[in-house]
Short mmCIF file of C-alpha atoms in Angstrom, two decimals:
data_model
loop_
_atom_site.label_atom_id
_atom_site.label_comp_id
_atom_site.label_asym_id
_atom_site.label_seq_id
_atom_site.Cartn_x
_atom_site.Cartn_y
_atom_site.Cartn_z
CA MET A 1 173.67 60.88 172.91
CA SER A 2 171.69 60.44 169.72
CA LEU A 3 172.31 57.56 167.34
CA ASP A 4 174.59 58.11 164.36
CA LYS A 5 172.47 58.43 161.21
CA THR A 6 175.15 59.85 158.96
CA TYR A 7 173.72 57.75 156.12
CA ARG A 8 171.10 60.46 155.71
CA LEU A 9 173.82 62.78 154.41
CA VAL A 10 174.72 60.66 151.36
CA PRO A 11 173.64 62.88 148.44
CA GLY A 12 170.79 61.81 146.19
CA THR A 13 169.95 58.92 148.51
CA THR A 14 167.03 58.08 150.78
CA ILE A 15 167.71 55.29 153.23
CA PHE A 16 164.57 53.39 154.20
CA ASP A 17 165.04 53.28 157.97
CA SER A 18 162.52 52.76 160.77
CA GLU A 19 161.43 56.40 160.69
CA GLN A 20 160.85 56.28 156.94
CA SER A 21 158.99 53.02 157.35
CA ALA A 22 156.61 54.54 159.90
CA LYS A 23 156.11 57.61 157.73
CA GLY A 24 155.34 55.60 154.61
CA TYR A 25 153.56 52.60 156.12
CA HIS A 26 150.17 53.13 154.47
CA LEU A 27 151.76 54.29 151.21
CA ASN A 28 153.77 51.08 150.95
CA GLN A 29 150.80 48.94 151.97
CA PHE A 30 148.82 50.62 149.18
CA CYS A 31 151.52 49.50 146.76
CA MET A 32 151.25 45.96 148.10
CA SER A 33 147.53 45.97 147.37
CA LEU A 34 148.40 46.14 143.66
CA MET A 35 149.67 42.56 143.68
CA THR A 36 146.31 41.26 142.47
CA ALA A 37 144.83 41.76 139.01
CA GLU A 38 141.49 42.82 140.48
CA ASN A 39 143.03 45.65 142.51
CA ARG A 40 145.20 46.80 139.62
CA ALA A 41 142.11 47.09 137.43
CA ALA A 42 140.26 49.03 140.12
CA TYR A 43 143.18 51.42 140.57
CA LEU A 44 143.57 52.10 136.85
CA ALA A 45 139.82 52.65 136.48
CA ASP A 46 139.84 55.52 139.02
CA GLU A 47 143.19 56.32 140.61
CA ARG A 48 141.92 59.10 142.86
CA ALA A 49 139.02 57.08 144.25
CA TYR A 50 141.29 54.12 144.93
CA LEU A 51 143.82 56.33 146.73
CA ASP A 52 141.10 58.05 148.75
CA ALA A 53 140.10 54.67 150.16
CA TRP A 54 143.51 54.49 151.88
CA PRO A 55 144.58 56.55 154.94
CA LEU A 56 147.21 58.42 152.92
CA ARG A 57 148.34 61.99 153.47
CA GLU A 58 147.46 64.35 150.63
CA GLU A 59 151.18 64.78 149.89
CA GLN A 60 151.48 61.03 149.33
CA LYS A 61 148.47 60.94 147.02
CA ARG A 62 149.76 63.93 145.07
CA ALA A 63 153.17 62.31 144.61
CA LEU A 64 151.53 59.27 143.01
CA LEU A 65 149.11 61.22 140.87
CA ASP A 66 151.97 63.43 139.63
CA ARG A 67 154.15 60.36 138.97
CA ASP A 68 156.78 62.01 141.20
CA LEU A 69 158.86 59.18 142.62
CA ASN A 70 161.25 61.49 144.46
CA ALA A 71 158.31 63.02 146.31
CA ALA A 72 156.95 59.54 147.05
CA MET A 73 160.33 58.58 148.52
CA ARG A 74 160.37 61.68 150.70
CA GLU A 75 156.92 60.68 151.92
CA GLY A 76 158.20 57.30 153.13
CA GLY A 77 157.89 55.21 149.98
CA ASN A 78 160.31 52.37 149.43
CA ILE A 79 161.50 51.61 145.92
CA TYR A 80 160.65 47.89 146.12
CA PHE A 81 157.07 48.68 147.09
CA LEU A 82 156.80 51.55 144.61
CA ALA A 83 157.98 49.20 141.86
CA LYS A 84 154.64 47.40 142.16
CA TRP A 85 152.86 50.72 141.59
CA GLY A 86 155.12 51.44 138.60
CA ALA A 87 154.48 48.01 137.13
CA THR A 88 150.74 48.64 137.38
CA LEU A 89 151.21 51.77 135.27
CA GLY A 90 153.40 49.90 132.77
CA PHE A 91 156.68 51.58 133.76
CA SER A 92 159.93 49.66 133.44
CA PHE A 93 162.37 49.89 136.32
CA GLN A 94 164.80 51.87 134.19
CA GLN A 95 162.02 54.26 133.31
CA MET A 96 161.25 54.75 137.01
CA ALA A 97 164.91 55.19 137.93
CA GLY A 98 165.46 57.61 135.06
CA SER A 99 162.53 59.76 136.15
CA MET A 100 164.20 60.31 139.54
CA THR A 101 167.42 61.54 137.91
CA GLY A 102 165.85 63.92 135.40
CA MET A 103 166.67 61.59 132.51
CA THR A 104 164.50 59.90 129.95
CA GLU A 105 164.46 56.12 129.92
CA GLU A 106 166.73 56.15 126.86
CA GLU A 107 169.23 58.53 128.47
CA TYR A 108 169.29 56.48 131.68
CA ARG A 109 169.78 53.24 129.74
CA ALA A 110 172.65 54.80 127.81
CA MET A 111 174.30 55.88 131.06
CA MET A 112 174.05 52.34 132.43
CA VAL A 113 175.46 50.87 129.19
CA GLY A 114 178.34 53.30 129.59
CA GLY A 115 179.19 51.89 133.02
CA GLY A 116 176.66 53.60 135.26
CA ARG A 117 176.90 56.72 137.38
CA SER A 118 180.33 57.44 138.85
CA VAL A 119 180.67 57.60 142.63
CA GLU A 120 183.00 60.61 142.14
CA GLY A 121 181.08 63.72 143.08
CA ASN A 122 178.39 61.62 144.76
CA ARG A 123 179.91 61.17 148.21
CA ILE A 124 179.13 63.10 151.39
CA ASP A 125 180.49 66.64 151.41
CA HIS A 126 183.04 66.85 154.27
CA ALA A 127 181.78 70.28 155.33
CA VAL A 128 178.27 68.86 155.65
CA LEU A 129 179.62 65.90 157.62
CA GLU A 130 181.57 68.09 160.05
CA ALA A 131 178.57 70.35 160.61
CA ALA A 132 176.36 67.36 161.34
CA HIS A 133 178.78 66.05 163.96
CA ALA A 134 179.34 69.40 165.66
CA PRO A 135 178.42 69.10 169.36
CA GLY A 136 175.19 70.75 170.46
CA GLU A 137 173.43 71.34 173.74
CA PRO A 138 171.97 68.11 175.17
CA ALA A 139 168.18 68.23 175.38
CA GLY A 140 167.96 65.43 177.96
CA HIS A 141 167.42 61.75 177.35
CA ALA A 142 165.13 58.89 178.22
CA THR A 143 165.81 56.85 181.35
CA VAL A 144 164.78 53.46 182.69
CA THR A 145 163.07 54.26 185.99
CA GLY A 146 162.24 50.74 187.07
CA ALA A 147 161.34 47.18 186.19
CA VAL A 148 158.20 45.17 186.87
CA PHE A 149 158.15 41.36 186.82
CA THR A 150 154.86 39.51 186.83
CA SER A 151 153.00 36.43 185.73
CA HIS A 152 150.44 36.95 182.97
CA VAL A 153 147.95 34.15 183.64
CA PRO A 154 144.90 34.34 181.31
CA ALA A 155 142.57 33.23 184.13
CA ILE A 156 143.60 36.35 186.08
CA GLY A 157 142.21 38.43 183.24
CA ALA A 158 139.00 36.40 183.25
CA ALA A 159 138.64 36.88 187.02
CA LEU A 160 139.06 40.63 186.59
CA ASP A 161 136.66 40.82 183.68
CA HIS A 162 133.93 38.79 185.40
CA GLY A 163 134.08 40.46 188.82
CA LYS A 164 135.60 37.52 190.71
CA THR A 165 138.44 39.39 192.43
CA GLU A 166 136.81 39.16 195.90
CA GLU A 167 136.08 35.45 195.70
CA PRO A 168 138.09 33.43 198.28
CA TYR A 169 140.06 31.67 195.55
CA TRP A 170 141.14 34.90 193.85
CA ARG A 171 141.36 37.41 196.71
CA PRO A 172 144.94 36.43 197.77
CA VAL A 173 146.16 36.90 194.20
CA PHE A 174 144.77 40.40 193.82
CA GLU A 175 145.81 41.47 197.32
CA GLY A 176 149.37 40.74 196.21
CA TYR A 177 149.05 43.49 193.58
CA GLU A 178 147.51 46.21 195.78
CA TYR A 179 150.94 47.71 196.46
CA ALA A 180 151.76 47.55 192.75
CA ARG A 181 148.73 49.60 191.74
CA ALA A 182 149.51 52.24 194.37
CA TRP A 183 153.16 52.30 193.27
CA GLU A 184 152.17 52.78 189.63
CA ARG A 185 149.86 55.67 190.55
CA ASP A 186 152.87 57.38 192.12
CA ASN A 187 155.29 56.40 189.36
CA VAL A 188 153.35 56.59 186.11
CA PRO A 189 155.81 56.14 183.24
CA ASP A 190 155.64 57.78 179.85
CA VAL A 191 156.24 54.43 178.16
CA VAL A 192 156.23 50.78 179.22
CA PHE A 193 158.49 48.45 177.24
CA LEU A 194 156.50 45.28 177.83
CA VAL A 195 158.17 41.92 177.26
CA TYR A 196 155.71 39.07 176.78
CA ASN A 197 155.03 36.07 174.58
CA ASP A 198 152.20 35.72 172.13
CA HIS A 199 150.06 32.63 172.75
CA ALA A 200 149.16 31.66 169.17
CA SER A 201 147.12 34.86 168.76
CA ALA A 202 149.16 37.16 166.49
CA PHE A 203 151.59 34.47 165.30
CA ASP A 204 150.72 30.97 164.18
CA GLN A 205 152.88 28.25 162.65
CA SER A 206 153.20 30.18 159.39
CA LEU A 207 155.57 32.64 161.10
CA VAL A 208 157.65 31.98 164.23
CA PRO A 209 159.85 35.03 164.93
CA THR A 210 162.21 34.98 167.91
CA PHE A 211 162.03 38.67 168.88
CA VAL A 212 159.26 41.01 167.67
CA LEU A 213 159.32 44.74 168.39
CA GLY A 214 156.00 46.53 168.01
CA THR A 215 156.55 49.74 166.04
CA GLY A 216 152.91 50.63 165.39
CA ALA A 217 150.74 53.46 166.65
CA SER A 218 148.17 51.17 168.26
CA TYR A 219 147.44 47.52 168.93
CA PRO A 220 143.98 45.91 169.13
CA VAL A 221 143.15 43.36 171.81
CA ALA A 222 143.23 39.83 170.39
CA ASP A 223 140.27 37.46 170.38
CA GLU A 224 141.71 34.31 171.96
CA GLY A 225 138.60 32.22 171.43
CA TYR A 226 136.37 33.76 174.07
CA GLY A 227 136.15 37.21 172.50
CA PRO A 228 138.58 40.09 173.14
CA ARG A 229 139.05 41.15 176.74
CA PRO A 230 136.96 44.26 177.58
CA VAL A 231 140.03 46.44 178.08
CA PRO A 232 141.34 49.47 176.17
CA ALA A 233 143.34 49.11 172.99
CA VAL A 234 147.04 49.74 173.48
CA GLU A 235 148.61 52.99 172.30
CA GLY A 236 152.11 52.58 170.92
CA ASP A 237 154.99 55.03 170.49
CA PRO A 238 156.21 54.70 166.89
CA ASP A 239 159.00 57.28 167.20
CA PHE A 240 160.49 55.73 170.32
CA ALA A 241 160.03 52.21 168.97
CA ALA A 242 161.77 53.16 165.72
CA HIS A 243 164.68 54.50 167.73
CA LEU A 244 164.88 51.29 169.77
CA ALA A 245 164.79 49.21 166.59
CA HIS A 246 167.65 51.22 165.10
CA SER A 247 169.76 50.90 168.23
CA LEU A 248 169.10 47.23 169.02
CA ILE A 249 169.65 46.02 165.46
CA ARG A 250 172.88 47.99 165.24
CA ASP A 251 173.79 46.25 168.50
CA ASP A 252 173.46 42.95 166.58
CA PHE A 253 170.04 41.83 167.85
CA ASP A 254 167.97 40.53 164.95
CA LEU A 255 164.42 41.80 165.42
CA THR A 256 161.18 41.38 163.52
CA LEU A 257 159.39 44.74 163.33
CA ALA A 258 155.60 44.68 163.52
CA ASN A 259 153.57 47.72 162.48
CA GLU A 260 150.34 45.81 162.99
CA MET A 261 149.80 43.19 165.68
CA ALA A 262 147.00 42.06 167.96
CA VAL A 263 148.05 41.67 171.61
CA ASP A 264 146.76 38.93 173.86
CA HIS A 265 146.60 38.22 177.60
CA GLY A 266 150.38 38.06 177.81
CA LEU A 267 150.35 41.84 177.47
CA THR A 268 146.90 42.93 178.66
CA VAL A 269 146.79 41.00 181.95
CA PRO A 270 149.94 42.70 183.31
CA LEU A 271 148.50 46.09 182.32
CA SER A 272 145.28 45.28 184.20
CA LEU A 273 147.15 44.06 187.27
CA MET A 274 149.32 47.18 187.47
CA PHE A 275 146.84 49.87 186.38
CA GLY A 276 143.46 48.40 187.31
CA ASP A 277 140.16 48.93 185.51
CA VAL A 278 140.68 52.06 183.38
CA GLU A 279 139.05 53.61 180.32
CA LYS A 280 142.47 54.27 178.82
CA TRP A 281 145.89 52.95 179.75
CA PRO A 282 147.80 55.79 181.45
CA CYS A 283 150.91 55.47 179.28
CA LYS A 284 152.11 54.32 175.90
CA VAL A 285 153.31 50.75 175.45
CA VAL A 286 156.00 49.28 173.22
CA PRO A 287 155.21 45.54 172.93
CA PHE A 288 158.15 43.14 172.70
CA HIS A 289 157.26 39.52 171.90
CA VAL A 290 159.68 36.68 172.62
CA ASN A 291 159.20 33.21 171.19
CA VAL A 292 159.09 30.79 174.13
CA VAL A 293 156.59 28.45 172.47
CA GLN A 294 158.58 26.63 169.78
CA TYR A 295 162.15 25.52 170.33
CA PRO A 296 164.76 26.77 169.92
CA VAL A 297 163.98 29.65 172.22
CA PRO A 298 166.49 32.37 173.17
CA SER A 299 168.79 31.63 176.10
CA GLY A 300 168.65 33.45 179.39
CA ALA A 301 172.08 34.89 178.61
CA ARG A 302 170.84 36.25 175.27
CA CYS A 303 167.80 37.82 176.93
CA PHE A 304 169.96 39.35 179.67
CA ALA A 305 172.32 40.83 177.08
CA LEU A 306 169.34 42.18 175.15
CA GLY A 307 168.17 43.96 178.30
CA GLN A 308 171.57 45.62 178.63
CA ALA A 309 171.42 46.73 175.01
CA LEU A 310 167.90 47.98 175.62
CA ARG A 311 169.03 50.34 178.37
CA ARG A 312 171.72 51.74 176.06
CA ALA A 313 169.04 52.22 173.41
CA VAL A 314 166.70 53.97 175.85
CA GLU A 315 169.40 56.30 177.13
CA SER A 316 170.43 57.28 173.60
CA TYR A 317 166.93 58.62 172.90
CA ASP A 318 167.16 62.41 173.09
CA ARG A 319 163.80 63.07 174.72
CA PRO A 320 163.25 62.99 178.50
CA LEU A 321 160.96 59.96 178.69
CA LYS A 322 160.42 57.91 181.84
CA VAL A 323 160.52 54.27 180.75
CA GLN A 324 159.60 51.16 182.72
CA VAL A 325 160.61 47.72 181.45
CA TRP A 326 158.27 44.86 182.31
CA GLY A 327 159.20 41.19 182.11
CA THR A 328 156.19 38.89 182.15
CA GLY A 329 155.28 35.19 182.11
CA GLY A 330 155.83 32.23 184.44
CA MET A 331 156.37 31.23 187.12
CA SER A 332 156.57 27.43 187.34
CA HIS A 333 153.82 25.73 185.40
CA GLN A 334 153.23 22.97 182.90
CA LEU A 335 150.12 22.94 180.76
CA GLN A 336 150.58 19.68 178.83
CA GLY A 337 151.32 15.99 179.20
CA PRO A 338 151.22 13.71 182.27
CA ARG A 339 153.21 16.31 184.26
CA ALA A 340 150.52 19.00 183.73
CA GLY A 341 149.99 21.00 186.90
CA LEU A 342 153.64 20.93 188.01
CA ILE A 343 154.57 23.66 190.53
CA ASN A 344 157.99 24.10 192.18
CA ARG A 345 157.78 26.64 195.02
CA GLU A 346 161.39 26.16 196.10
CA TRP A 347 162.79 26.72 192.61
CA ASP A 348 160.51 29.71 191.99
CA ASN A 349 161.58 31.49 195.16
CA ALA A 350 165.24 30.77 194.48
CA PHE A 351 164.70 32.31 191.04
CA LEU A 352 163.25 35.46 192.65
CA ASP A 353 166.19 35.63 195.07
CA ARG A 354 168.75 35.34 192.30
CA LEU A 355 166.90 37.73 189.99
CA VAL A 356 167.44 40.44 192.61
CA ALA A 357 170.90 39.51 193.91
CA ASP A 358 172.63 37.55 191.14
CA PRO A 359 171.04 38.25 187.75
CA ALA A 360 174.22 37.57 185.78
CA GLY A 361 174.55 34.14 187.35
CA LEU A 362 170.85 33.44 186.85
CA ALA A 363 171.23 34.28 183.16
CA GLU A 364 173.49 31.23 182.77
CA VAL A 365 170.81 28.73 183.84
CA PRO A 366 170.30 26.33 180.90
CA HIS A 367 166.96 25.63 179.23
CA LEU A 368 166.91 22.07 180.56
CA GLU A 369 166.77 23.31 184.15
CA TYR A 370 163.81 25.57 183.41
CA VAL A 371 161.90 22.72 181.78
CA GLU A 372 162.80 20.05 184.33
CA GLU A 373 162.34 22.18 187.45
CA ALA A 374 159.76 24.81 186.43
CA GLY A 375 157.76 22.90 183.83
CA SER A 376 157.61 23.15 180.05
CA GLU A 377 155.89 26.55 180.15
CA GLY A 378 158.16 27.81 182.95
CA ILE A 379 160.63 28.68 180.19
CA GLU A 380 158.70 31.97 179.95
CA LEU A 381 160.87 33.19 182.84
CA VAL A 382 163.77 33.90 180.47
CA MET A 383 161.77 36.98 179.47
CA TRP A 384 162.21 38.42 182.97
CA LEU A 385 165.94 38.58 182.27
CA ILE A 386 165.39 41.18 179.56
CA ALA A 387 163.82 43.52 182.11
CA ARG A 388 166.51 42.71 184.68
CA GLY A 389 169.31 43.38 182.23
CA ALA A 390 167.92 46.88 181.62
CA LEU A 391 168.73 48.06 185.16
CA SER A 392 171.80 50.10 185.99
CA ASP A 393 173.31 47.93 188.74
CA VAL A 394 174.16 45.33 186.09
CA ASP A 395 177.06 47.38 184.75
CA GLY A 396 177.83 49.16 188.02
CA SER A 397 176.45 52.52 186.89
CA GLY A 398 173.79 52.61 189.58
CA GLU A 399 171.77 50.62 192.07
CA VAL A 400 168.34 49.04 192.35
CA GLU A 401 165.88 49.01 195.22
CA LEU A 402 163.46 46.15 195.79
CA LYS A 403 160.06 47.78 196.37
CA HIS A 404 157.76 44.76 196.36
CA ARG A 405 157.83 40.97 196.24
CA PHE A 406 154.88 38.60 196.00
CA TYR A 407 154.47 34.86 195.42
CA HIS A 408 151.31 32.75 195.47
CA VAL A 409 150.08 29.31 194.44
CA PRO A 410 147.87 28.78 192.54
CA ALA A 411 146.26 30.99 189.95
CA SER A 412 144.49 28.51 187.74
CA ASN A 413 147.35 26.27 186.48
CA THR A 414 150.35 28.32 187.59
CA ALA A 415 152.37 29.82 190.37
CA VAL A 416 152.25 33.63 190.44
CA GLY A 417 155.36 35.71 191.01
CA HIS A 418 155.77 39.48 191.13
CA LEU A 419 158.63 41.90 191.80
CA ILE A 420 159.11 45.66 191.49
CA LEU A 421 162.64 47.04 191.27
CA GLU A 422 163.29 50.77 191.12
CA ASN A 423 166.30 51.83 189.08
CA ARG A 424 168.72 54.29 190.68
CA PRO A 425 171.39 55.34 188.17
CA ARG A 426 174.17 57.47 189.58
CA ALA A 427 174.30 61.08 188.43
CA GLU A 428 176.70 61.71 185.58
CA GLU A 429 179.95 63.38 186.53
CA PRO A 430 180.14 66.96 185.23
CA ALA A 431 182.65 67.42 182.45
CA GLU A 432 185.96 68.91 183.61
CA LYS A 433 186.74 72.39 182.36
CA GLU A 434 189.93 72.71 180.42
#
């Protein structure tokens, strides 16, 4: 079932939601450019030329040239961004607001002095509300078809990129993914929701968000100091991502939404392992970054609950997409201090066992155990719990099938773990006829 967006029915009101944000992204970024005196002068010197330098739709440009704020709002503009445009033109906020109501600035000011606009006559019409909520024929919905769990070691990417996959050191690692590549060829998804952590590539110490959902149309490959990996850029799915944002935030998960973001090995290495050397990735990707670098990091229980909310979000999307959820990072490894090089085979394999058979119990493992037993960077494994929580056996609405399991030590500084679980939701019961 689709998400409730009844707020769109409030008369005379445009709510700036994820869909509006995607629609008006470049328009609002244009407005942000006017926060310097130099750019304001350039805009005022030749408005059309300045607008033409931005990837704006003609309807957006026309709205600005015509000083039509209502049209700009329809085209995805947000009033706080548009206020910067208005200030550049010398408009007061009351002048801007008045123009959207058909009033002069003086008339609008007089209305506000008189107590403002009454809410009476400005609520949702009940007939409109009932029509909007009338049941319609379901058009199908998105489903989670499976989950992939894998390490995302940067040296694996380097071995792939420099033709070292057949060297004795690396051959056992890549043999462990031969089944995975064949499985993906037979089970190509429409979208991968890929959970990973950024490694000081897109986010530095100036901004440390806990959860970041990529809502953009594409994502360039980050330069991590050695140049970008020679792999394709990542194509996003803005509509689906906007839907997920709406659902997850309404489910009380506080997300940072990123329309622009470079993606590093945490995301590209898993794509290479699963899809091989390709000119274009065979599906769209919704990146989901989790902070596991600076404490506090989210708990396993929080990640597991987020995965459950994610499946609800996916299944409320009214298009028949096949979605895989990938959890990446780990396994045991420590990259710093006198304990650098720590590997714990026994703990890793117990983690894999419990991830399949007892995910709810595994979600209760405290941070201290991850750090003490799996190393300081082993905390990345909490991200696997997001993917595990998105499968239907968690709430008893289906089953999972283990298709592949692989474990190997070492790959550079880490242990490598890999699982594939296929999701088998039970068919919905047909509605009883009255």
